[in-house]
XYZ file of C-alpha atoms in Angstrom:
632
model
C 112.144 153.230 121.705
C 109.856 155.345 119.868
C 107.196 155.234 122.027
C 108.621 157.416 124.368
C 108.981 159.662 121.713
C 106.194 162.388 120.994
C 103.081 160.879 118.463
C 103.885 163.911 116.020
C 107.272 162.469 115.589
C 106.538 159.048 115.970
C 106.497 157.899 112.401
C 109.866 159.698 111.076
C 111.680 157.832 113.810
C 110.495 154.213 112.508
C 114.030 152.822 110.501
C 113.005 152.535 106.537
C 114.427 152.462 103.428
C 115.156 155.834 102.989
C 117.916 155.886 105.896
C 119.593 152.804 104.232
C 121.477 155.198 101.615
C 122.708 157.345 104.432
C 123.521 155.113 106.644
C 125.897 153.310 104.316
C 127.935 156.393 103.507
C 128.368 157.166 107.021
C 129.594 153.887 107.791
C 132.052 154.208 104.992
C 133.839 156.708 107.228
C 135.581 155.059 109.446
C 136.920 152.611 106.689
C 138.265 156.251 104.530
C 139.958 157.517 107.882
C 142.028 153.893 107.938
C 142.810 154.023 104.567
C 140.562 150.940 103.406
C 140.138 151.373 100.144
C 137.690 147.668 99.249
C 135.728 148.588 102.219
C 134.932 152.331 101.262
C 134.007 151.203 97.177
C 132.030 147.949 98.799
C 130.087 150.297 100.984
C 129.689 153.767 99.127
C 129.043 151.831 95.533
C 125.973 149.917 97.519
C 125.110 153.411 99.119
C 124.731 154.944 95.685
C 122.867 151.992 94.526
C 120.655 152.032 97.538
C 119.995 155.497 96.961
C 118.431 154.414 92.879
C 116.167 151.387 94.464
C 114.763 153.919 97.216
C 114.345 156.868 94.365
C 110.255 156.251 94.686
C 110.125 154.761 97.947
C 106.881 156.355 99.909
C 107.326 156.583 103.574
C 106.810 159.073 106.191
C 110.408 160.237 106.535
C 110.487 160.689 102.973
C 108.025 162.895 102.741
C 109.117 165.326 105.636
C 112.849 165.280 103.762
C 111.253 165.809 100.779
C 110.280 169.270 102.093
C 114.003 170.533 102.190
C 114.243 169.154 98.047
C 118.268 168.087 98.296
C 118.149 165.111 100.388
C 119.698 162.871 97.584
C 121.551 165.570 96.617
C 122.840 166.136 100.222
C 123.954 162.377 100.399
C 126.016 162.665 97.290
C 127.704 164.956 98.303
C 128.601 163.128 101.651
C 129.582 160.230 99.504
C 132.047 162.504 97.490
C 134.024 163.798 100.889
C 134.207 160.124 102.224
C 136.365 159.586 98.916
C 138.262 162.831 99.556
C 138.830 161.654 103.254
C 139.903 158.024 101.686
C 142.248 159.679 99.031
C 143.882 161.673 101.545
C 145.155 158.226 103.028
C 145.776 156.180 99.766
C 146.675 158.174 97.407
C 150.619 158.451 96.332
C 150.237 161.644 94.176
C 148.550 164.675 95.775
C 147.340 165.884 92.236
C 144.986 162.694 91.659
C 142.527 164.481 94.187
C 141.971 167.512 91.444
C 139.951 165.398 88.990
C 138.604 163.585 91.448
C 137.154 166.395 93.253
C 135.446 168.385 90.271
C 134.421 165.233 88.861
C 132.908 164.609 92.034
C 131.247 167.943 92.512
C 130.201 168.187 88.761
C 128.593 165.340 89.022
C 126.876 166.559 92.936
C 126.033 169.432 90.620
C 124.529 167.992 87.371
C 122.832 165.347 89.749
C 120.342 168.586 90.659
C 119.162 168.861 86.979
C 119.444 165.081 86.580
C 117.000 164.564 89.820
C 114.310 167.555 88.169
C 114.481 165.419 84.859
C 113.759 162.353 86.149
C 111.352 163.145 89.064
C 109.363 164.911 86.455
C 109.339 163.063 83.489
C 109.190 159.386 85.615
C 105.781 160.009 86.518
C 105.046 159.621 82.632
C 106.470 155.967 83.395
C 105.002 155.166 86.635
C 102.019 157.635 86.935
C 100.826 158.175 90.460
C 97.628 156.373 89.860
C 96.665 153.762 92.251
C 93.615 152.091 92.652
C 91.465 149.417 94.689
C 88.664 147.424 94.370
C 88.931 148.389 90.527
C 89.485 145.522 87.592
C 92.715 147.277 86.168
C 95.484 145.140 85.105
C 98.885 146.224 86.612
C 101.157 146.642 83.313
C 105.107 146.538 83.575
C 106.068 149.523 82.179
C 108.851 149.304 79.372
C 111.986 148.278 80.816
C 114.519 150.499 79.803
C 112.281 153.334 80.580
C 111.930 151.117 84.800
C 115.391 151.668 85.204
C 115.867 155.152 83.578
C 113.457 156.183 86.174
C 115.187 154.797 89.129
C 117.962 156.784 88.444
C 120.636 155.128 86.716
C 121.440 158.171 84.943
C 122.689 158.939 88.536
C 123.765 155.583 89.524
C 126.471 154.737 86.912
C 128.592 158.102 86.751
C 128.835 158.183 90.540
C 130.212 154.435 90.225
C 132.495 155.263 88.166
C 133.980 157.952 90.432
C 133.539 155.906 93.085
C 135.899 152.903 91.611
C 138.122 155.368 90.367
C 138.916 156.909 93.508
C 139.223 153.732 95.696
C 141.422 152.253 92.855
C 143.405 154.692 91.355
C 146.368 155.283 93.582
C 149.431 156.682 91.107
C 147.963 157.577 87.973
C 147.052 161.031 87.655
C 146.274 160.586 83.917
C 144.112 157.733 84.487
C 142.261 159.945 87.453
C 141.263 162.821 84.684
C 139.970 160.420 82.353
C 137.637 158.572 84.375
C 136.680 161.877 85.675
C 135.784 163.308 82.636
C 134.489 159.720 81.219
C 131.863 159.904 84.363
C 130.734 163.476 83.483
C 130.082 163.028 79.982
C 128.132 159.478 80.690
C 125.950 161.780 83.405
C 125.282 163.983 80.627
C 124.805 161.600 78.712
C 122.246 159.510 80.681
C 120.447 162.310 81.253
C 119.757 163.191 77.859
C 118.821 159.101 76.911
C 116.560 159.585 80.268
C 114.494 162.456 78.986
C 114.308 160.961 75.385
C 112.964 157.911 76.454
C 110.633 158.964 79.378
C 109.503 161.291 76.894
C 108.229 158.286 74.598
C 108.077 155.177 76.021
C 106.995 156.577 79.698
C 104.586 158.624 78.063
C 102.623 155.530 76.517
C 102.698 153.842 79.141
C 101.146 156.736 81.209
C 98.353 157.001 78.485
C 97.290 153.384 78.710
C 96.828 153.515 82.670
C 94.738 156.409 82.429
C 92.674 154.780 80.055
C 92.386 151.753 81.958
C 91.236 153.474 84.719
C 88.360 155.455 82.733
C 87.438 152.271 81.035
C 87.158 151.021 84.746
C 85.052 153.888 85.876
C 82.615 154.343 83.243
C 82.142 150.291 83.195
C 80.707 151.065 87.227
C 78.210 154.127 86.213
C 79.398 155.514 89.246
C 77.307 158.706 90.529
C 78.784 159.550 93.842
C 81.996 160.238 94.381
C 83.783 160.873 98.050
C 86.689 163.001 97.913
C 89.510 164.193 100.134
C 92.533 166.322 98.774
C 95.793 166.534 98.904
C 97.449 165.969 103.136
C 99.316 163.804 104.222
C 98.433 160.175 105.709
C 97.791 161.954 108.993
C 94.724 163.407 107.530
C 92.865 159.876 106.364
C 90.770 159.826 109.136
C 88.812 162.437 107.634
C 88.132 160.356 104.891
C 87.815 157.056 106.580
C 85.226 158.251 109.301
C 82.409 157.977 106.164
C 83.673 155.099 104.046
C 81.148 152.615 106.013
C 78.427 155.218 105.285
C 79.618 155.586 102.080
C 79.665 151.648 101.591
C 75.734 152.012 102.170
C 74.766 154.939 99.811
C 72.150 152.807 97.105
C 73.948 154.501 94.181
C 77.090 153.169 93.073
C 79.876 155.178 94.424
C 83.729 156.049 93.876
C 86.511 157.450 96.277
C 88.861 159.869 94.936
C 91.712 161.037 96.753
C 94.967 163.039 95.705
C 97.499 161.501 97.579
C 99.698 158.136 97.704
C 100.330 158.155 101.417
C 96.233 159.026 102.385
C 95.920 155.959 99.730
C 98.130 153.621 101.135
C 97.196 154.404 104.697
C 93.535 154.208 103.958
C 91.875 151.547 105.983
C 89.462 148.685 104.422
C 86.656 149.186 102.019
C 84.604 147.598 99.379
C 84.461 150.570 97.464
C 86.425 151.424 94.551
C 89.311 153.873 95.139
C 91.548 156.235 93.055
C 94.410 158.323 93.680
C 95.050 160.829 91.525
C 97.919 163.309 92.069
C 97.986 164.909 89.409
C 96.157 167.762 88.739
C 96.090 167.082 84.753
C 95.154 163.266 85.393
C 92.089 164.216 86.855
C 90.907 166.881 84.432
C 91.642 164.621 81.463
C 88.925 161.654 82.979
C 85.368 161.625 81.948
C 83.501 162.060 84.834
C 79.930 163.010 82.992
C 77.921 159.794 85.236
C 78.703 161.646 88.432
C 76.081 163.216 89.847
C 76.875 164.164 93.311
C 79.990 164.694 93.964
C 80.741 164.451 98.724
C 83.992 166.033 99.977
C 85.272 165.749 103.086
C 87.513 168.834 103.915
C 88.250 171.994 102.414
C 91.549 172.010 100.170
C 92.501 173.709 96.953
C 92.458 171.069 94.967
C 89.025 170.522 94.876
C 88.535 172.971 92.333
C 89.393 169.978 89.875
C 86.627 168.069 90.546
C 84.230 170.884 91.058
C 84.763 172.286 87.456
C 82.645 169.126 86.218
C 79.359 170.650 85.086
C 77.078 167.568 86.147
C 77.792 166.671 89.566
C 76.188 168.999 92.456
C 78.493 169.235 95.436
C 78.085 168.782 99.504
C 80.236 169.273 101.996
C 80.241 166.644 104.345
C 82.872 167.366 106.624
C 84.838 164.857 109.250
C 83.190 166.343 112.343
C 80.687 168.126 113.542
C 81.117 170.872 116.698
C 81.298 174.590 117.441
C 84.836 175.120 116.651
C 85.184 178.068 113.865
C 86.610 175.594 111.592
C 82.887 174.059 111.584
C 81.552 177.509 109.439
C 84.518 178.121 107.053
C 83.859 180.814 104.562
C 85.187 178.839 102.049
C 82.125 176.477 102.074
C 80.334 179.136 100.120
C 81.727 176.890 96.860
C 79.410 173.973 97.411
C 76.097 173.926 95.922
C 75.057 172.282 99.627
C 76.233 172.125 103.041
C 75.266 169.357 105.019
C 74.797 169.524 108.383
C 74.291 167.209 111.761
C 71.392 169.002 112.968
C 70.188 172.632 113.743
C 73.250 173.037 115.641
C 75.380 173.047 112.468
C 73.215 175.800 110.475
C 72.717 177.964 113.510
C 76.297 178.120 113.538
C 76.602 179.791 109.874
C 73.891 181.602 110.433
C 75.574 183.410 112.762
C 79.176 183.705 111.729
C 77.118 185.391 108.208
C 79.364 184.036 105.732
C 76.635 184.334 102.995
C 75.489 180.902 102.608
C 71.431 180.522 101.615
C 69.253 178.791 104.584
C 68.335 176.326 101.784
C 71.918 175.371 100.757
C 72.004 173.599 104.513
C 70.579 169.602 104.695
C 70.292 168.098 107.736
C 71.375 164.351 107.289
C 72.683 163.347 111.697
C 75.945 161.452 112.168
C 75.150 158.347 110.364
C 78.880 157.358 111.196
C 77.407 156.826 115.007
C 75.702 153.886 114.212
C 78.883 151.742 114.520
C 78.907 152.563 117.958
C 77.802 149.890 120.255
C 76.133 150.575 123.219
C 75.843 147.429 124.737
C 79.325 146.948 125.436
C 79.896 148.394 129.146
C 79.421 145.182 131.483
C 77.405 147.777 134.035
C 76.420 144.658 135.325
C 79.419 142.920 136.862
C 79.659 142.937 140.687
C 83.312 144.549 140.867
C 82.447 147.441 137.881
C 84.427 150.161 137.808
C 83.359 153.408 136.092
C 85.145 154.350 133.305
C 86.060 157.984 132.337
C 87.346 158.428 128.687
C 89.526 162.173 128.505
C 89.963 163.022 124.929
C 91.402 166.427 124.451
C 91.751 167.926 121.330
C 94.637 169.662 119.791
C 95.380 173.140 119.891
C 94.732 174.418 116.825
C 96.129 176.021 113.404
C 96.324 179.734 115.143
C 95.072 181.079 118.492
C 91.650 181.800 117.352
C 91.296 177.945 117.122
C 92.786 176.735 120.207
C 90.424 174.798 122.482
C 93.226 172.587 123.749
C 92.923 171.350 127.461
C 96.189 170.629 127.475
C 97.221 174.108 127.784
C 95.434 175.131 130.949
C 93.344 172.272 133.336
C 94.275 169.087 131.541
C 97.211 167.673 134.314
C 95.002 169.201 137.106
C 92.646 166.880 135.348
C 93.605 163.604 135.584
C 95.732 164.672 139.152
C 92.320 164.796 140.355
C 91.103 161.725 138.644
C 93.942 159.524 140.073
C 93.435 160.688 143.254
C 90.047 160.313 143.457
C 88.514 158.430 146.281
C 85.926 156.498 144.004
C 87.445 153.717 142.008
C 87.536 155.118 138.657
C 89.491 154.266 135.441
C 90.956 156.531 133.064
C 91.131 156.325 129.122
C 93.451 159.275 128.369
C 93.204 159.328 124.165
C 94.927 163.071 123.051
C 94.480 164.052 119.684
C 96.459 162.865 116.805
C 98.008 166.151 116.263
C 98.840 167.294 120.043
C 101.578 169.407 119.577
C 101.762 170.381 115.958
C 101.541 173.576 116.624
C 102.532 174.478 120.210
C 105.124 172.153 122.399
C 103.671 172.454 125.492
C 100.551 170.649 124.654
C 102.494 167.900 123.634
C 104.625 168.128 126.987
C 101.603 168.413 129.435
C 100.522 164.965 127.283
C 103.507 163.455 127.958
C 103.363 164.124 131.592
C 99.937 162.881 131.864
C 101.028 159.613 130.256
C 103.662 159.553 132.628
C 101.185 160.100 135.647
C 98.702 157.137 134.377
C 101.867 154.977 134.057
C 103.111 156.010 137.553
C 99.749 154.938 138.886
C 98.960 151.794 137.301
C 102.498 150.713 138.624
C 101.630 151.814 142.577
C 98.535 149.604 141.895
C 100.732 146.887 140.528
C 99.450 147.193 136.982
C 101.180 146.784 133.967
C 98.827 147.298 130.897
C 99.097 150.905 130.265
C 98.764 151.579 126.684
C 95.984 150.035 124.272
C 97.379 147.956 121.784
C 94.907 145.859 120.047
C 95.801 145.627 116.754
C 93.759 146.955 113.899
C 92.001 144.494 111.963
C 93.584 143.488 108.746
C 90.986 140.646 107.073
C 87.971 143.128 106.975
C 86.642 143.553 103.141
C 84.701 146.813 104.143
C 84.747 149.401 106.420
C 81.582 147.962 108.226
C 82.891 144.888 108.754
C 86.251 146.607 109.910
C 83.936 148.932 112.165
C 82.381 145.325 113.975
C 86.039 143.689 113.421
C 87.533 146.912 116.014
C 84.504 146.796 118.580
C 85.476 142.669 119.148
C 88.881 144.006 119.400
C 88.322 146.536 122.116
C 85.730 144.296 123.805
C 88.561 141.654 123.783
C 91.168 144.251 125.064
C 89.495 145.570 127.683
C 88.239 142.561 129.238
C 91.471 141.723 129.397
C 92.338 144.335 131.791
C 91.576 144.553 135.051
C 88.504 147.037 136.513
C 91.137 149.979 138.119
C 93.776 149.406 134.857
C 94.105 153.194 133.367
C 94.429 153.529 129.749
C 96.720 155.372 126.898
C 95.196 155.202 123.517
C 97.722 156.752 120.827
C 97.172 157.219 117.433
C 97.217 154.188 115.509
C 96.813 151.997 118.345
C 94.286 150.366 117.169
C 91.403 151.541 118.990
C 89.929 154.094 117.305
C 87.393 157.203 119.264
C 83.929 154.708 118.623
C 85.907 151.989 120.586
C 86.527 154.814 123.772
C 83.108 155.171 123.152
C 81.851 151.796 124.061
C 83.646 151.199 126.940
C 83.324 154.738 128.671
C 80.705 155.769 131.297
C 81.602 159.374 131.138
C 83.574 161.975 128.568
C 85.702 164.925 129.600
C 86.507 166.368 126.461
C 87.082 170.199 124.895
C 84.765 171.878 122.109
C 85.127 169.477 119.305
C 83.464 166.852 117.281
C 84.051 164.403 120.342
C 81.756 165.973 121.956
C 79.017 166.159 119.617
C 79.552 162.300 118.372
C 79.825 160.885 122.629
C 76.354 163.036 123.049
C 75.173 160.136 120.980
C 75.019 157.408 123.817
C 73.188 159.863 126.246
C 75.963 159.117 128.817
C 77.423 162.275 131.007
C 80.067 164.704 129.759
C 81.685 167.739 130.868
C 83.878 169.973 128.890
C 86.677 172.279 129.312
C 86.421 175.722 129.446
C 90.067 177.161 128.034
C 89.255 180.506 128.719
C 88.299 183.178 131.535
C 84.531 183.416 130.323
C 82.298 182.173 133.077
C 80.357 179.480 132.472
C 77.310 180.586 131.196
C 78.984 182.805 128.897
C 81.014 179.632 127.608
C 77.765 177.669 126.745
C 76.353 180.877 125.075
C 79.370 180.601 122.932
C 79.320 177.003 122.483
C 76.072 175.434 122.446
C 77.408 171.836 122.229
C 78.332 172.482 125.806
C 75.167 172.964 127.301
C 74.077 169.172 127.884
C 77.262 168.919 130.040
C 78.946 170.182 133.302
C 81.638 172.590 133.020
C 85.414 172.389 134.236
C 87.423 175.914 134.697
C 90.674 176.617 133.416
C 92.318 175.871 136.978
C 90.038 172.722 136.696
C 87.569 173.860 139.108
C 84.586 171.501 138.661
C 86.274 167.856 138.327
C 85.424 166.982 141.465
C 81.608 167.739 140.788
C 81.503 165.563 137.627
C 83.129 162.584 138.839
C 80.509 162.748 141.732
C 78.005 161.701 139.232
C 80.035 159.533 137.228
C 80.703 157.242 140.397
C 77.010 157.591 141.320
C 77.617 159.677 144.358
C 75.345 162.493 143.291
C 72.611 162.544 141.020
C 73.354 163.615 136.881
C 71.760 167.279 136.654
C 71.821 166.999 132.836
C 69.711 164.694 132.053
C 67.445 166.096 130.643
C 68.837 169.119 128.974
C 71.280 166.704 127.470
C 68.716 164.850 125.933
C 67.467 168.495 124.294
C 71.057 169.084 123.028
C 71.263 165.705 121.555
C 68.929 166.491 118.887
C 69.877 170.189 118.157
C 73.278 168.693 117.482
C 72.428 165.451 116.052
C 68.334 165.528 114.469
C 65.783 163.779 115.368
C 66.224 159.892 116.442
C 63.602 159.062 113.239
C 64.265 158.464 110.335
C 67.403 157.189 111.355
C 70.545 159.561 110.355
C 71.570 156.294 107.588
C 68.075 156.547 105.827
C 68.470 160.842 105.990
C 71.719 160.534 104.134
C 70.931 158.220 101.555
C 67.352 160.254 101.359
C 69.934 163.668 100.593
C 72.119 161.938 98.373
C 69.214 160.474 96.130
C 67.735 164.259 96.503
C 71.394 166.149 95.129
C 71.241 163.569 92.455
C 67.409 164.460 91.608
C 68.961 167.618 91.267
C 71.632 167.498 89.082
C 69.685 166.111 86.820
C 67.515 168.598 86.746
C 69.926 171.200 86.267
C 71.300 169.042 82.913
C 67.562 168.595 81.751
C 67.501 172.011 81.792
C 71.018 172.887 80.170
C 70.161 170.502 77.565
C 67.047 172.207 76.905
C 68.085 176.095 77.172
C 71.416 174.839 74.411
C 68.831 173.346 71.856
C 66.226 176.688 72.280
């Protein structure tokens, strides 16, 4: 059922473990309205003790409730009015519900300050450092201190109230004093759960931080990649360089700052660390690194660029003309490295005060996973494949190059109805609709258009679903496990089959790549990457400019044709793609190629690598000369 659901929403609607305490206090309803008392203890005592064992549970839903901060709270206190709503039935004396009820709420109440306690002192216990590819031994931490920080501080008071209340039908007396025998073991527990996270969590904590610098200073490491704190949807930022990473000649570390981007992470060979918290990170000895590669711009970063040995570069996770590609805040980095001339031109002119020699020019080296030989242009029933990969629509207005909200449905309602036998790869980005609902509605239609058309044709293969490979031991070996995969998939299909490609479908942009004659795409790092295989692409204009004023503003679109806002041009574009008219960007797209992307030689692989050995030559440089100026 969720995949009729929108891709932004997608992952909260997936059943886990954090529904399970919820859904057995709303089942205990119906069993409180009849009076049952077994029933309602049986199912709101394994509710509360779901609600302990799920206390640390990571999952997407978890995190989006987290944002509201009295989800456990909230189901506590759902838990106490399905014992009200039993006592109303079984209980002989109307007086029993007084304790009962404050108990009940003191302990809703206490369970606030109980939750802060533990959430903040359990990370003591089980500190949110996770690693891979790393020789740490996983510890057990200290028992007592395992189940302190699951809760059952929490856990046994509300049992007690619970048993109480399903059992205690006539005695008022007996109602007070479990009541008050649950709130003092509450307060209780909470003050053995700070003593002893305090202590034994504490050591615990210590000793996995120092296994983890033993475990980094045993590598040398003097690159480190780093993203910051986001959630899992962001870890294709990191992810698009871990194979290029996996080839820099100087051992290298990942650091990120988040469980769920660490858990979601795909395969690599390199080591990786999470780190979430701020004071882990500080207190590690990080004096090898010398050149320190991040990713995107977030706050956090600050933390690693206080180290006085590394130099920094931003890298980014994509290359085009959007304003996001010349953030201000880049001024930080001691170098920004770009694709090609397109990507200092570009700062150059939005004058944001970085020096012409803080930019390096290092390609895409990521586009050398793309394989090129896959289309089988050869085959006597080929069909022409278009791949339309909108982006998303933006943070704010000033970044909105999203299709979606002006020619995308006239798009692929021309497409379909073309007279050429063409297929369609329809691959929206995986954050259509964050921000504005109507992108994600005019995606939803267009889905619902390729479906309706591969059905008239008799087709049923509509959306991609190889799955992603799982026995790769690096990133370039998961990079040639996912081009079998697609090969596999799409031969598989027949020529006229359109395609969805969702997030996480396992075929990733590269794959689109390989197995597309064409690109219709708006300003974004699609764009500059697909000008990589020297195929035809034409872009969406989301404004009113004309055309040539569009292409002054966006240089990346120059090497393609140009599709209005009322989508005014389509027809033109697949003219060429079906070989009906002859490609008039040829050659100008060949121009635009390496003002994006460099020159073909040295290859982009052997310019990185040549940067990174460069940023390292001059860090220590800058140490030298520390070293010198402290002892003068």
């Amino acid at each position: 059922m969720t995949k009729f659901l929108p891709a932004a929403l997608r992952p909260y609607a997936k059943p886990d473990a954090t529904l399970l305490p919820l859904g057995l206090a709303l089942l205990a309803i119906l069993p409180a309205m009849l009076g049952w008392g077994w029933f309602c203890l049986v199912l709101l005592s394994a509710s509360s003790i779901a609600s302990a064992l799920t206390l640390r549970t990571i999952t997407p839903l978890r995190e989006l409730l987290a944002l509201g901060g009295f989800f456990e709270v909230t189901i506590r206190a759902l838990r106490l009015a399905v014992l009200l709503l039993l006592g109303a039935r079984i209980w002989t004396d109307t007086a029993i519900a007084i304790p009962f009820a404050l108990g009940g709420l003191a302990i809703v109440v206490m369970s606030i300050f109980t939750e802060i306690t533990v959430s903040r002192l359990a990370t003591r216990l089980t500190p949110e450092i996770y690693t891979r590819n790393l020789p740490i031994a996983a510890g057990k931490p200290p028992f007592t201190a395992k189940v302190l920080a699951d809760g059952l501080a929490l856990v046994v008071p509300e049992l007690l109230i619970i048993f109480g209340a399903s059992l205690i039908t006539r005695s008022v007396l007996l109602a007070w004093l479990i009541a008050v025998l649950a709130v003092l073991t509450m307060a209780a527990g909470t003050l053995i759960t700070d003593k002893v996270l305090r202590t034994k969590g504490a050591a615990f904590r210590a000793r996995a931080i120092s296994d983890v610098q033993r475990a980094i200073k045993d590598r040398h490491a003097q690159v480190a990649v780093y993203l910051g704190v986001g959630s899992s949807d962001t870890v294709y930022q990191l992810e698009s360089w871990l194979a290029t990473a996996e080839r820099i000649p100087q051992e290298t570390i990942v650091i990120v700052r988040s469980v769920p981007i660490f858990h979601a992470l795909g395969k690599t060979s390199l080591p990786v660390i999470a780190l979430t918290n701020s004071q882990d990170l500080l207190l590690l000895d990080l004096t090898n690194l010398r050149a320190c590669l991040f990713v995107s711009n977030t706050g956090d970063i600050i933390h690693l660029l206080r180290e006085q040995n590394p130099m920094s570069a931003f890298i980014g996770h994509g290359d085009s003309d959007k304003s996001s590609s010349f953030n201000p805040f880049t001024k930080v980095y001691d170098e920004v490295w770009v694709a090609g001339q397109a990507g200092a031109d570009r700062y150059s002119r939005a004058m944001i005060g970085l020096r012409p020699e803080q930019f390096v020019s290092v390609g895409r080296p990521q586009l050398d996973a793309i394989d090129l030989t896959a289309l089988p242009t050869t085959s006597d029933n080929y069909v022409p494949t278009v791949l339309y990969a909108p982006t998303w629509e933006g943070w704010n207005a000033d970044q909105e190059y999203c299709s979606l909200l002006g020619q995308g449905a006239q798009i692929v309602e021309r497409l379909l109805a073309s007279p050429q036998r063409i297929r369609l790869i329809y691959k929206p980005h995986p954050f259509t609709g964050i921000r504005d609902p109507k992108a994600r509605a005019t995606s939803d239609r267009i889905i619902a258009m390729i479906r309706s058309a591969n059905e008239q044709a008799g087709l049923n293969a509509t959306e991609a679903t190889p799955s992603k490979p799982s026995q790769a031991q690096s990133a370039t070996e998961a990079n040639e496990l996912a081009t079998a995969a697609g090969n596999k998939f799409f031969a598989s299909l027949a020529p006229d089959a359109h395609v969805v490609v969702r997030p996480n479908s396992g075929l990733g942009i590269f794959q689109c790549f390989e197995h597309a004659d064409a690109l219709i795409t708006d300003i974004s790092s699609v764009l500059s990457d697909f000008i990589a295989t020297g195929r035809p692409y034409a872009v969406c204009n989301p404004g009113t400019d004309s055309a040539d004023d569009f292409v002054r503003e966006f240089p990346s679109a120059r090497g393609g044709m140009i599709i209005d806002r009322d989508g005014a041009g389509t027809g033109d574009f697949l003219n060429v793609v079906a070989a009906v008219t002859p490609d008039p960007k040829v050659e100008v797209r060949a121009e635009v190629r390496e003002y994006l992307l460099g020159p073909s030689e040295p290859t982009a692989s052997a310019r990185f690598n040549e940067a990174i050995t460069a940023l390292i030559e001059r860090a220590n440089r800058r140490i030298e000369a520390r070293s010198a100026g402290s002892q003068s």
